[in-house]
Amino acid sequence: MQKVRKMKKLTMKDIGILANVSQSTVSRVLSGHPNVKKEVRERVLKCIEENEFSPDISAQTMRGESSKILGFVSAGFENPFYLEMVGFVEREARRRGYSVIVMNSEDDEDLEKYHFKELITRHVDGIISAPVSLKNLRFLKKNKIPFVVLNENIDWLDSFYTNLYSGGEEVARFFREKNLKRVAYLGEGKSEKYKGFLSECSKGENINRLEDNVLFSLAKDLRKVVKESIAKINFDCDGYFFSSDTIALLFLEEINKLGMSLGNKVLVGYDNTIISKTLNISSVEQPMSKMAEKAIELLLDKVLKNIDIDEIHNVGLEPKLIKR
C-alpha cells in the first residue's frame, strides 16, 4: 500500500482510492458504523494511520455525521475531585473512539452558558456537565442536545451521582467502630453527607453534639470561609469529619499557621483525592470511574442508537470509605 506525498491535505476520497474502497465506506469506518467488513475496516484504518490522515470535522458534521467529540463542563478545578473526574471521562470516551473538549465554568452561571453555546457551535455529539445550574439545564433541553449531569441528583434529568447520605452514615459508623466518644462535622451545612452523618451518630449512644459541628456555605474563596470558622472548632473531640478533602487540607493548614494541631485525632475527608492520600487520612471514595463509564455509555446510546432523548436515567451509586 503506497504512501501519498503530503503536498496537500488528504481527503476521504484520497483514502478511499488508496484503500480501494468508496468514500462512503471510509466515512462509515470513521463513524464506527457496524456494517463494515472486518477486513475492509482494518485496511482503511491502516491506510489512515500510514498517511496520518485527520478527517475534516466541520465537513463531517455538515453532512450530518458524528463529530466523535464530546464536551465536558466542570464547575471548577480547585477541588482535585473534578480534575480526577476529567481523567476518568476522557479515558472512557477515548476507549470508545471519542475525544473530549474540557471547559471550566469557574462556578459562574453565565460562563457556563457561554461554554455550552461554544460546544454546540463546535458540533459536539453530546455534553457532560459536573454539575450544572438550573437555568442552563433548561437551555440544554431547549437545544435538544444529548447531555448528562454528573455528581448531582436531579430526578427529572439524566444524572449519575453518589449517595452522599450513605457516605455520611458510613463515616459515623467508622467513628463508632473506633470507639470514639465525641465527634464533629466540619464543612458544608446543606449537604446530604451531614444529614447522613447526624442520623447515624444519633443511633445508640449519640457521639455527636450539634454545637460541635462547624457549618458553612461553600464559596469561591473557600480558604477565607474556613479561616473564619476555626474559632468555632471544639478541639476536645476525638474525631473530625470534613465534608471534602479540600476542606480538610484548608483547615489543617490554617490551624497549623496558628500553631495549633488536631494531634492524633481521627480525621476523615470526602472524595478520596490525592489530598487525603497525601495527608494519609481516611476518606469516602466516590465511584468516579463507574460514574464516567455509565455517563459515556448513556450519552453514546442517545447519540448512536437514537434512544429517546426524553427518557430519564437518574442513577445513584454507593460510595466506599477508604480507611487509613
Short mmCIF file of C-alpha atoms in Angstrom, two decimals, residues 168 182-191 193-195 197-198 208-218 225-227 229-234 237 239-252 266-270:
data_model
loop_
_atom_site.label_atom_id
_atom_site.label_comp_id
_atom_site.label_asym_id
_atom_site.label_seq_id
_atom_site.Cartn_x
_atom_site.Cartn_y
_atom_site.Cartn_z
CA GLY A 168 -22.08 10.34 55.85
CA ARG A 182 -17.26 12.73 70.76
CA VAL A 183 -17.01 13.60 67.08
CA ALA A 184 -17.62 16.65 64.91
CA TYR A 185 -18.53 17.54 61.34
CA LEU A 186 -16.73 20.43 59.63
CA GLY A 187 -17.97 21.70 56.28
CA GLU A 188 -20.96 22.36 54.09
CA GLY A 189 -24.16 22.58 56.12
CA LYS A 190 -26.65 21.98 53.32
CA SER A 191 -25.33 18.57 52.42
CA LYS A 193 -23.36 13.97 53.87
CA TYR A 194 -24.14 15.96 57.00
CA LYS A 195 -27.70 14.60 57.23
CA PHE A 197 -23.76 11.63 59.48
CA LEU A 198 -26.19 13.12 62.02
CA ASN A 208 -22.20 13.91 68.08
CA ARG A 209 -23.37 17.15 69.67
CA LEU A 210 -24.79 19.79 67.35
CA GLU A 211 -22.72 22.53 69.00
CA ASP A 212 -19.52 20.71 67.97
CA ASN A 213 -20.32 20.89 64.26
CA VAL A 214 -18.85 23.76 62.23
CA LEU A 215 -21.18 24.53 59.33
CA PHE A 216 -20.85 26.99 56.47
CA SER A 217 -21.88 27.57 52.86
CA LEU A 218 -19.42 26.87 50.06
CA VAL A 225 -14.58 30.76 54.92
CA VAL A 226 -12.51 28.04 56.57
CA LYS A 227 -10.25 30.58 58.28
CA SER A 229 -14.64 29.08 61.05
CA ILE A 230 -11.59 27.97 63.04
CA ALA A 231 -12.69 29.82 66.19
CA LYS A 232 -15.76 27.57 66.33
CA ILE A 233 -13.83 24.28 66.44
CA ASN A 234 -14.04 22.20 69.61
CA CYS A 237 -13.40 15.95 70.06
CA GLY A 239 -12.74 12.56 65.55
CA TYR A 240 -13.49 15.05 62.78
CA PHE A 241 -15.40 14.52 59.55
CA PHE A 242 -14.58 17.08 56.82
CA SER A 243 -17.12 17.44 54.00
CA SER A 244 -14.32 17.26 51.40
CA ASP A 245 -10.61 16.50 51.23
CA THR A 246 -10.02 20.09 50.13
CA ILE A 247 -11.74 21.45 53.24
CA ALA A 248 -9.69 19.06 55.40
CA LEU A 249 -6.48 20.41 53.88
CA LEU A 250 -7.51 24.05 54.32
CA PHE A 251 -8.48 23.52 57.96
CA LEU A 252 -5.22 21.74 58.75
CA VAL A 266 -9.17 10.50 63.81
CA LEU A 267 -9.70 12.54 60.63
CA VAL A 268 -11.94 11.63 57.69
CA GLY A 269 -12.31 13.52 54.42
CA TYR A 270 -14.59 13.06 51.42
#
